[in-house]
XYZ file of C-alpha atoms in Angstrom:
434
model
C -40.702 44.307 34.534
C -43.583 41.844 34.822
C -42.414 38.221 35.665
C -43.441 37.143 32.436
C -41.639 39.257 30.298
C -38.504 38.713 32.127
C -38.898 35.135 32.430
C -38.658 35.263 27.968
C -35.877 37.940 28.539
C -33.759 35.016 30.120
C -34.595 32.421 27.978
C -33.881 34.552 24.778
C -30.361 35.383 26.708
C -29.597 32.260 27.102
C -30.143 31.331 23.542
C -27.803 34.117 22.220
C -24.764 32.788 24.733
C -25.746 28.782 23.266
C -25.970 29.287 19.853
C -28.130 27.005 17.636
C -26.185 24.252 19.878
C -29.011 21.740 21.397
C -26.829 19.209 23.585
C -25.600 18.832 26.915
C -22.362 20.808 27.374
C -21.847 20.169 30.783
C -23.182 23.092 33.456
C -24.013 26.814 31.919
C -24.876 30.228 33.230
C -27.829 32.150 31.964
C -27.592 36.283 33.044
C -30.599 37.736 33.262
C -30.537 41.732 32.125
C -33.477 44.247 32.164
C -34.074 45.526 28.901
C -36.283 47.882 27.300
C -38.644 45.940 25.025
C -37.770 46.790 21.586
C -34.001 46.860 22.045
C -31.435 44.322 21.015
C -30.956 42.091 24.215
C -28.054 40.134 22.940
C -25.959 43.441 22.298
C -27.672 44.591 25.718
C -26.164 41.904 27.884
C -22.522 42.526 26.312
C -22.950 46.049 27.149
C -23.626 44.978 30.491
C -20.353 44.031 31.042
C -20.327 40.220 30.121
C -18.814 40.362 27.117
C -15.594 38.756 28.804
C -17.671 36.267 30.779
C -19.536 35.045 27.818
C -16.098 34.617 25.419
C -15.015 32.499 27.771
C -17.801 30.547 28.089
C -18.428 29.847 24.197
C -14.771 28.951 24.541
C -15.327 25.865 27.141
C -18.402 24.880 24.884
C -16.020 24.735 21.802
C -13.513 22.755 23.788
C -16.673 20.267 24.739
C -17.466 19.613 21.494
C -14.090 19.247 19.898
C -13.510 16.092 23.117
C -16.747 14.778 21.876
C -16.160 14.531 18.482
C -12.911 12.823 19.834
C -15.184 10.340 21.667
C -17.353 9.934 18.579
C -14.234 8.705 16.562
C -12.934 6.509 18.829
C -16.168 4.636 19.496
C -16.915 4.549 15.953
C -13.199 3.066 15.607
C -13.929 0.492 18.686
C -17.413 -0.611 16.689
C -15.543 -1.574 13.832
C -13.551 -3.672 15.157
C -15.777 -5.477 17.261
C -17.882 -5.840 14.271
C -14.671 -7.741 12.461
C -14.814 -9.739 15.402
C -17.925 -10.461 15.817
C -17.853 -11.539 11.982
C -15.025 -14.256 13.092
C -16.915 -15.667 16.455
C -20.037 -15.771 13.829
C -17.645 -17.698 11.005
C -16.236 -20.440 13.953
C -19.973 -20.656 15.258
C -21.112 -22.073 12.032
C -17.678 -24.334 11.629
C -18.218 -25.584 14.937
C -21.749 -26.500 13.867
C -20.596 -28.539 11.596
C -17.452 -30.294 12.857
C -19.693 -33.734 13.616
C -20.014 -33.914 10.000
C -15.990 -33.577 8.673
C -14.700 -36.565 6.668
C -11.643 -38.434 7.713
C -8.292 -38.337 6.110
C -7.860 -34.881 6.414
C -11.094 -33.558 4.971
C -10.726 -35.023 1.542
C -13.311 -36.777 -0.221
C -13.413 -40.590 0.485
C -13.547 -43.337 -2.644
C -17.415 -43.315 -3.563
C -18.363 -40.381 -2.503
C -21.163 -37.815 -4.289
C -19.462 -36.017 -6.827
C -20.800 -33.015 -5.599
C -18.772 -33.034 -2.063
C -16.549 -30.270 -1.826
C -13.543 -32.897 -2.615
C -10.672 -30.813 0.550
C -12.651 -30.484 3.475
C -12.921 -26.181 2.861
C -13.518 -24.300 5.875
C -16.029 -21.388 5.803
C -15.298 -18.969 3.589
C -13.502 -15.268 4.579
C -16.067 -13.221 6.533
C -17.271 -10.342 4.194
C -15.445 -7.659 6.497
C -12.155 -9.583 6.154
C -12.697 -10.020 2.678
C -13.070 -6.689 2.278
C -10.165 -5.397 4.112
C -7.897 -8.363 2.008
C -9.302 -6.096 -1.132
C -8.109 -2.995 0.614
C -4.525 -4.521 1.624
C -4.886 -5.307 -2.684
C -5.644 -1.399 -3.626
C -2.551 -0.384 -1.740
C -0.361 -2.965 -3.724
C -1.448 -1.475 -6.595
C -1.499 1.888 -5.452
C 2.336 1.001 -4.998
C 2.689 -0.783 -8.240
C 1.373 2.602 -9.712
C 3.980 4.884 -7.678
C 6.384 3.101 -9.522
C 5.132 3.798 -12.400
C 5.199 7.435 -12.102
C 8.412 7.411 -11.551
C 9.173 5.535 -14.698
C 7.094 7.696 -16.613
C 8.907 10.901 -15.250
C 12.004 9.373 -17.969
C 9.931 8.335 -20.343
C 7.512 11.333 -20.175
C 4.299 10.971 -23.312
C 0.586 12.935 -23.167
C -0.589 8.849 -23.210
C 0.973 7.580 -20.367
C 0.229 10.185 -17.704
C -3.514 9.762 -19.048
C -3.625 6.600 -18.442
C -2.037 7.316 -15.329
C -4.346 9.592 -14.266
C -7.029 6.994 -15.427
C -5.987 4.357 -13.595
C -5.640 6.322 -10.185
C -8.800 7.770 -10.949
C -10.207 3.837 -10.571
C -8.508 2.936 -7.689
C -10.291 5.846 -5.658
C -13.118 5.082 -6.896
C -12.358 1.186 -5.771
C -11.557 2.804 -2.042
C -14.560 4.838 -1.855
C -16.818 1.454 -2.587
C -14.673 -0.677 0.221
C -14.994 1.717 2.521
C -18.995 2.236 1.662
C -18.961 -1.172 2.365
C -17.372 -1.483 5.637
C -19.822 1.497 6.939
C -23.024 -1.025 5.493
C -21.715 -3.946 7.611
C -20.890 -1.443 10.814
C -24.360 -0.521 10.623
C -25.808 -3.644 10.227
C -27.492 -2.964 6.628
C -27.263 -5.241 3.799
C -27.625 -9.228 3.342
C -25.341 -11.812 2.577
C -26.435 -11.923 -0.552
C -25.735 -7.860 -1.385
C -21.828 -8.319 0.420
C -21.251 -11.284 -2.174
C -22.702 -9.193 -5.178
C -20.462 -6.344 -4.001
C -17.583 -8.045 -3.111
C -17.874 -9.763 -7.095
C -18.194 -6.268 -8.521
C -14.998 -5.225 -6.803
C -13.047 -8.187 -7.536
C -13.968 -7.708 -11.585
C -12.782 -4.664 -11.062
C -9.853 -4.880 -9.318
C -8.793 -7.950 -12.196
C -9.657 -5.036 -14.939
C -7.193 -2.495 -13.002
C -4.460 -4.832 -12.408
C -4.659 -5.727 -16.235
C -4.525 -2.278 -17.180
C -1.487 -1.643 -14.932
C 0.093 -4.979 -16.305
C -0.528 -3.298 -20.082
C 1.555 -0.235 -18.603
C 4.253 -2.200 -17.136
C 4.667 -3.624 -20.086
C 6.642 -1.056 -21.373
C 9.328 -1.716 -19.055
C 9.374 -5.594 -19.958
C 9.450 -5.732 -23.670
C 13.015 -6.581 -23.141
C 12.561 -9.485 -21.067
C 13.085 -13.118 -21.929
C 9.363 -14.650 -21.835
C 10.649 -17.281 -19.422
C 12.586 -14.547 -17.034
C 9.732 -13.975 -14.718
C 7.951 -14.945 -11.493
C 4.466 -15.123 -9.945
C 3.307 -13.245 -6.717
C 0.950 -14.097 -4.414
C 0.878 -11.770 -1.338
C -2.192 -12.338 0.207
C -4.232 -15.785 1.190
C -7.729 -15.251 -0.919
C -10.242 -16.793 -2.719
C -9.778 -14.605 -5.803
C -6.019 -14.731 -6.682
C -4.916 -16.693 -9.011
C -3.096 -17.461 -12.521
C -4.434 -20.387 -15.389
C -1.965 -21.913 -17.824
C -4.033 -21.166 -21.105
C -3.087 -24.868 -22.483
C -4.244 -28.033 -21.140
C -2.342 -31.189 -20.387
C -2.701 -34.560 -22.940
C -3.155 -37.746 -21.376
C -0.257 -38.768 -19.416
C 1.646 -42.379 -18.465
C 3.724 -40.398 -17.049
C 5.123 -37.253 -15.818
C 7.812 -35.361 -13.878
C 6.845 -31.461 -12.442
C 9.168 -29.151 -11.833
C 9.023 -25.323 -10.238
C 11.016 -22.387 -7.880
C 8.961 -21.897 -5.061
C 9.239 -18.934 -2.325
C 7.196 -18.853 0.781
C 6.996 -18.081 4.221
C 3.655 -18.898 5.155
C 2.054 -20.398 7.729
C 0.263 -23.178 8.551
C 1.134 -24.328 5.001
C 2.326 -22.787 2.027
C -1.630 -23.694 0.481
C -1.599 -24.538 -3.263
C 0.654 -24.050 -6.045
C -0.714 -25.750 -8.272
C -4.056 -27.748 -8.959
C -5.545 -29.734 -12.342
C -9.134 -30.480 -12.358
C -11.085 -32.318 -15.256
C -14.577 -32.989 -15.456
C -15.810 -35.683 -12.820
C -12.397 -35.150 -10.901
C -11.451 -31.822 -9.290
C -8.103 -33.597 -7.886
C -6.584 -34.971 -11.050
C -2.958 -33.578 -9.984
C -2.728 -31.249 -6.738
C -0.077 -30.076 -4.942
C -0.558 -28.703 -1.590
C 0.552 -28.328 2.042
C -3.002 -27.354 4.179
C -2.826 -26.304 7.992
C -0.279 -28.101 9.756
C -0.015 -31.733 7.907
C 2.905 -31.725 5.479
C 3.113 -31.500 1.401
C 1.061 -33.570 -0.742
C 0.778 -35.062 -4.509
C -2.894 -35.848 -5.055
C -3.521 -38.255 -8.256
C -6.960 -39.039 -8.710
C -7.784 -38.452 -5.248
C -4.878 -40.620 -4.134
C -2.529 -39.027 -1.721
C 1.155 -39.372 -1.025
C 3.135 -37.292 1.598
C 6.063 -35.611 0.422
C 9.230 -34.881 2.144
C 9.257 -30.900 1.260
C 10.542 -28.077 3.733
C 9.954 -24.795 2.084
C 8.568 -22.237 4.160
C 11.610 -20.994 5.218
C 11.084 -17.547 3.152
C 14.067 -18.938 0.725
C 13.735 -19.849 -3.082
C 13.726 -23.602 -3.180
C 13.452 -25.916 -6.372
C 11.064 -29.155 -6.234
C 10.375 -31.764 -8.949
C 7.923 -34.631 -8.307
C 8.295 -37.503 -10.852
C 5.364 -40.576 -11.394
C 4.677 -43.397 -13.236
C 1.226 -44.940 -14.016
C 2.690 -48.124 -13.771
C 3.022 -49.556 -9.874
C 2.066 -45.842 -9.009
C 5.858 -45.342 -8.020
C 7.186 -41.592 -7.637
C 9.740 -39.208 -6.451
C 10.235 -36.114 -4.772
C 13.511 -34.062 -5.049
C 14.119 -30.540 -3.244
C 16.860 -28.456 -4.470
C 18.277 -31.314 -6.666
C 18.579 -33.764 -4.421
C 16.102 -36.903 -4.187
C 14.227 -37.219 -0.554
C 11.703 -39.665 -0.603
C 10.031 -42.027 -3.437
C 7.055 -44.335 -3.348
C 4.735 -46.194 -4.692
C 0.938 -47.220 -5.054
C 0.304 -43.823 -5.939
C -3.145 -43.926 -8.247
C -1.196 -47.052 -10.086
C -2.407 -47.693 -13.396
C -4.434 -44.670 -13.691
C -3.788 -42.340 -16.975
C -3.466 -38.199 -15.769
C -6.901 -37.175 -17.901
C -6.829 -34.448 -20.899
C -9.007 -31.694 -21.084
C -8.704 -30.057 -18.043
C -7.880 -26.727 -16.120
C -4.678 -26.050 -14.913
C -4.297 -23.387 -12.170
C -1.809 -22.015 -9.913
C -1.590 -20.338 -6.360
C -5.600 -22.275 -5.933
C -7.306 -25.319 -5.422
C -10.066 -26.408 -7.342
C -13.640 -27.432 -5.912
C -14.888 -27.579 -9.409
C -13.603 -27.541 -12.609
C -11.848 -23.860 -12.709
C -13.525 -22.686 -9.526
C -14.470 -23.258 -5.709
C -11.692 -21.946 -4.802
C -10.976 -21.633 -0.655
C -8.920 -19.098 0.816
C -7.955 -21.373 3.356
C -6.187 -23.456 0.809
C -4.562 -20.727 -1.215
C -0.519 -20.662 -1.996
C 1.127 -17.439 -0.308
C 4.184 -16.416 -1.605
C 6.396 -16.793 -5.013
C 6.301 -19.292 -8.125
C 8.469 -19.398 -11.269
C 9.931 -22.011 -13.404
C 6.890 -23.890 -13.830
C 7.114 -26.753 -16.070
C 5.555 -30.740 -17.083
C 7.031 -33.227 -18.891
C 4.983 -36.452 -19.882
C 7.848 -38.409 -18.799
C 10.165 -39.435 -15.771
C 13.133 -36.942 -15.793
C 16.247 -38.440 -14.857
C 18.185 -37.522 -11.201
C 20.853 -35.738 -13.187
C 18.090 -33.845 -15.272
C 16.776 -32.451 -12.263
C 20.176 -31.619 -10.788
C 20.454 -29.367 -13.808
C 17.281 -28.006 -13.561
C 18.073 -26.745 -9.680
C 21.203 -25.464 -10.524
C 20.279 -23.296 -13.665
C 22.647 -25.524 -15.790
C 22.849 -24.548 -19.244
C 22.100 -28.312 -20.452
C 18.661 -27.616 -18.334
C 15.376 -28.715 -19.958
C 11.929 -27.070 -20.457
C 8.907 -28.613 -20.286
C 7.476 -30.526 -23.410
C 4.014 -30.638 -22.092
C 4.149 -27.060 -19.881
C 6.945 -24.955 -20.770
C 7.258 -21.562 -18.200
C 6.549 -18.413 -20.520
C 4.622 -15.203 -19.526
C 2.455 -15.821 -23.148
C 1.231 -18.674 -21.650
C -0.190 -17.570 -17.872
C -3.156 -15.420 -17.446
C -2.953 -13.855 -14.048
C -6.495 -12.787 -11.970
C -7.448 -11.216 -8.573
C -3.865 -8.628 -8.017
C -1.339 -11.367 -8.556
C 1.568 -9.921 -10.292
C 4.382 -10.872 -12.614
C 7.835 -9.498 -11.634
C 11.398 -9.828 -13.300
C 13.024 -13.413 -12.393
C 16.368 -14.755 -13.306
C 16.767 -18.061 -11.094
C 20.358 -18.990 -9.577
C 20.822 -15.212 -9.674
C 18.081 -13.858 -7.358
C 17.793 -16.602 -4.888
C 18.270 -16.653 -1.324
């Protein structure tokens, strides 16, 4: 056979053993048969006796290319988490950047300052890949919230609730498939800051639209339940989880607030509760930020409170105040623990505002930080517009029967709005706690 011929004899051969593969497999023998020019040379060289030979080799090649794929999925695992990382060392860069310019006193705004100063220090907002995988950690709560359910539904079978079943599982795929999509975009580099915040909006409407269809199915299961029987949850530290009291609060002389709390969090339990009005985004805060220790905010005006609550236990907490001399209280689990005074004295609580719990407010309803957000449970939350007495409060911690509600805030699920995967669960209080 002329050189040339055999020459395309041998690379045709070694074409039939490969395959339509193109990459490196490693080291590969090529057998070389003579062949009469219009016969079938792959079906020649197996008749030559390498039939065995070649099994075994397209064997080893398979085995190749299953450990690579292997290798593939472990790098790609390895770039996604250094690309969560690198998202982090990026976030600290830019705080670092801008540590010369924190205010004193903890961050908070000073007297005089431009009203447009974010008024509690925030740190950078969550990096878009953490954000994203806080939404994912919210699908699967639902996801759960939705097992359950199924199973009610199995005893209370009806064509309308497995559709809507079906409906709503239906939308948290589809919620799954766009976080993931997402998380492939940042891996890759693709998309601007301004495309992660419009995506990240678009899944946080519509994670509040599932959640509120899931509530409307629970619902079933609660029509039973006192509307003052229940309790907030707040399981993960966002920027998008929240409730609003639907009513405002008057103008105040005075006031006493009372509430269950439940929280293990740390450092600091965040917000659980914050009143903004126009001009003043800290009307009335509570809060307990990184490591300093619980604070009232009036107007701006701090006092530190004497609260211990992230323990993971239910704990009850009233703070009274008067306008006049400034002078307040604090009581945890009935008992009084520290007073004051000086506290924004003279100074009227404003009307007109927005009243909203588990956040703190930049602005008036919004700006809210993750940083600063409440983790864990709330119930029992209620305002008076006046000082409550010691043995008032005592009743209130200890579920008396001669126990007030509020006659400015009274706690009832008609009056909270709930946004971002917080949920309302069953709550009886002296029953359930600790």
């Amino acid at each position: 056979m002329p050189a040339g011929r055999a020459a395309r004899t041998c690379a045709l051969l070694a074409l039939c053993v490969l395959g339509s593969g193109a990459q490196d497999f490693g080291p590969t023998r090529f057998i070389c048969t003579s062949v009469p020019v219009d016969a079938d040379m792959c079906a020649a060289s197996v008749a030559a006796g390498g039939a065995e030979e070649l099994r075994s080799n397209v064997l080893q090649l398979r085995e190749t290319v299953l450990q690579q794929k292997e290798t593939i999925l472990s790098q790609k695992e390895t770039i996604r988490e250094l690309t969560t990382k690198l998202g982090r060392c990026e976030s600290q860069s830019t705080l670092d950047a801008s540590a010369g310019e924190a205010r004193t006193g903890g961050g908070r705004k000073q007297p005089g300052s431009g009203k447009n100063t974010n008024t509690m220090g925030d740190l950078s907002r969550t990096p878009a890949a953490e954000t994203l995988s806080q939404l994912g950690q919210t699908l699967q709560s639902l996801k759960t919230r939705l097992e359950n359910l199924e199973q009610y539904s199995r005893l209370n079978s009806s064509s309308q609730t497995n559709s809507l079943k079906d409906l709503l599982q239906s939308k948290i795929d589809d919620l799954e498939r766009q976080v993931l999509s997402r998380v492939n975009t940042l891996e890759e580099g693709k998309g601007g800051s301004k495309n992660d915040t419009e995506e990240r909006v678009k899944i946080e409407n519509a994670l509040t639209s599932l959640h509120q269809r899931i509530s409307e199915l629970e619902k079933g299961q609660k029509d039973s339940r006192p509307g003052d029987k229940f309790q907030l949850t707040f399981p993960l530290r966002t920027n998008y989880m929240y409730a609003k009291v639907k009513k405002s609060l008057p103008e105040m002389y005075a006031f006493t607030v009372c509430m269950w709390l439940k929280s293990s969090a740390a450092p600091g339990v965040g917000t659980p509760f914050s009143y903004a009005v126009p001009g003043q985004a800290n009307e009335l805060v509570l809060i307990e930020w990184g490591n300093n220790p619980m604070e009232i905010l009036i107007n701006d005006k701090v006092a530190k409170l004497p609260f211990v609550i992230n323990d993971g236990k239910w704990h009850h907490i009233c703070i009274t105040w008067t306008t006049r001399d400034g002078v307040w209280e604090a009581y945890q689990d009935g008992t009084q623990g520290g007073n004051g005074e000086n506290l924004a004295p003279y100074h009227p609580i404003k009307p007109q505002g927005v009243l909203v719990l588990g956040q703190e407010q930049d602005t008036l309803g919004g700006g809210f930080d993750a940083t600063q957000a409440f983790v864990g449970e709330l119930a029992h939350f209620n305002i008076w517009d006046r000082k409550l007495t010691p043995g008032e409060v005592y009743n209130l911690a200890t579920c008396s029967t001669k126990a007030l509600s509020g006659n400015v805030i009274a706690w009832a699920e008609s009056h909270i709005e709930i946004y971002g995967g917080a949920t309302k669960w069953t709550f009886e209080a002296c029953r359930q706690i600790n």
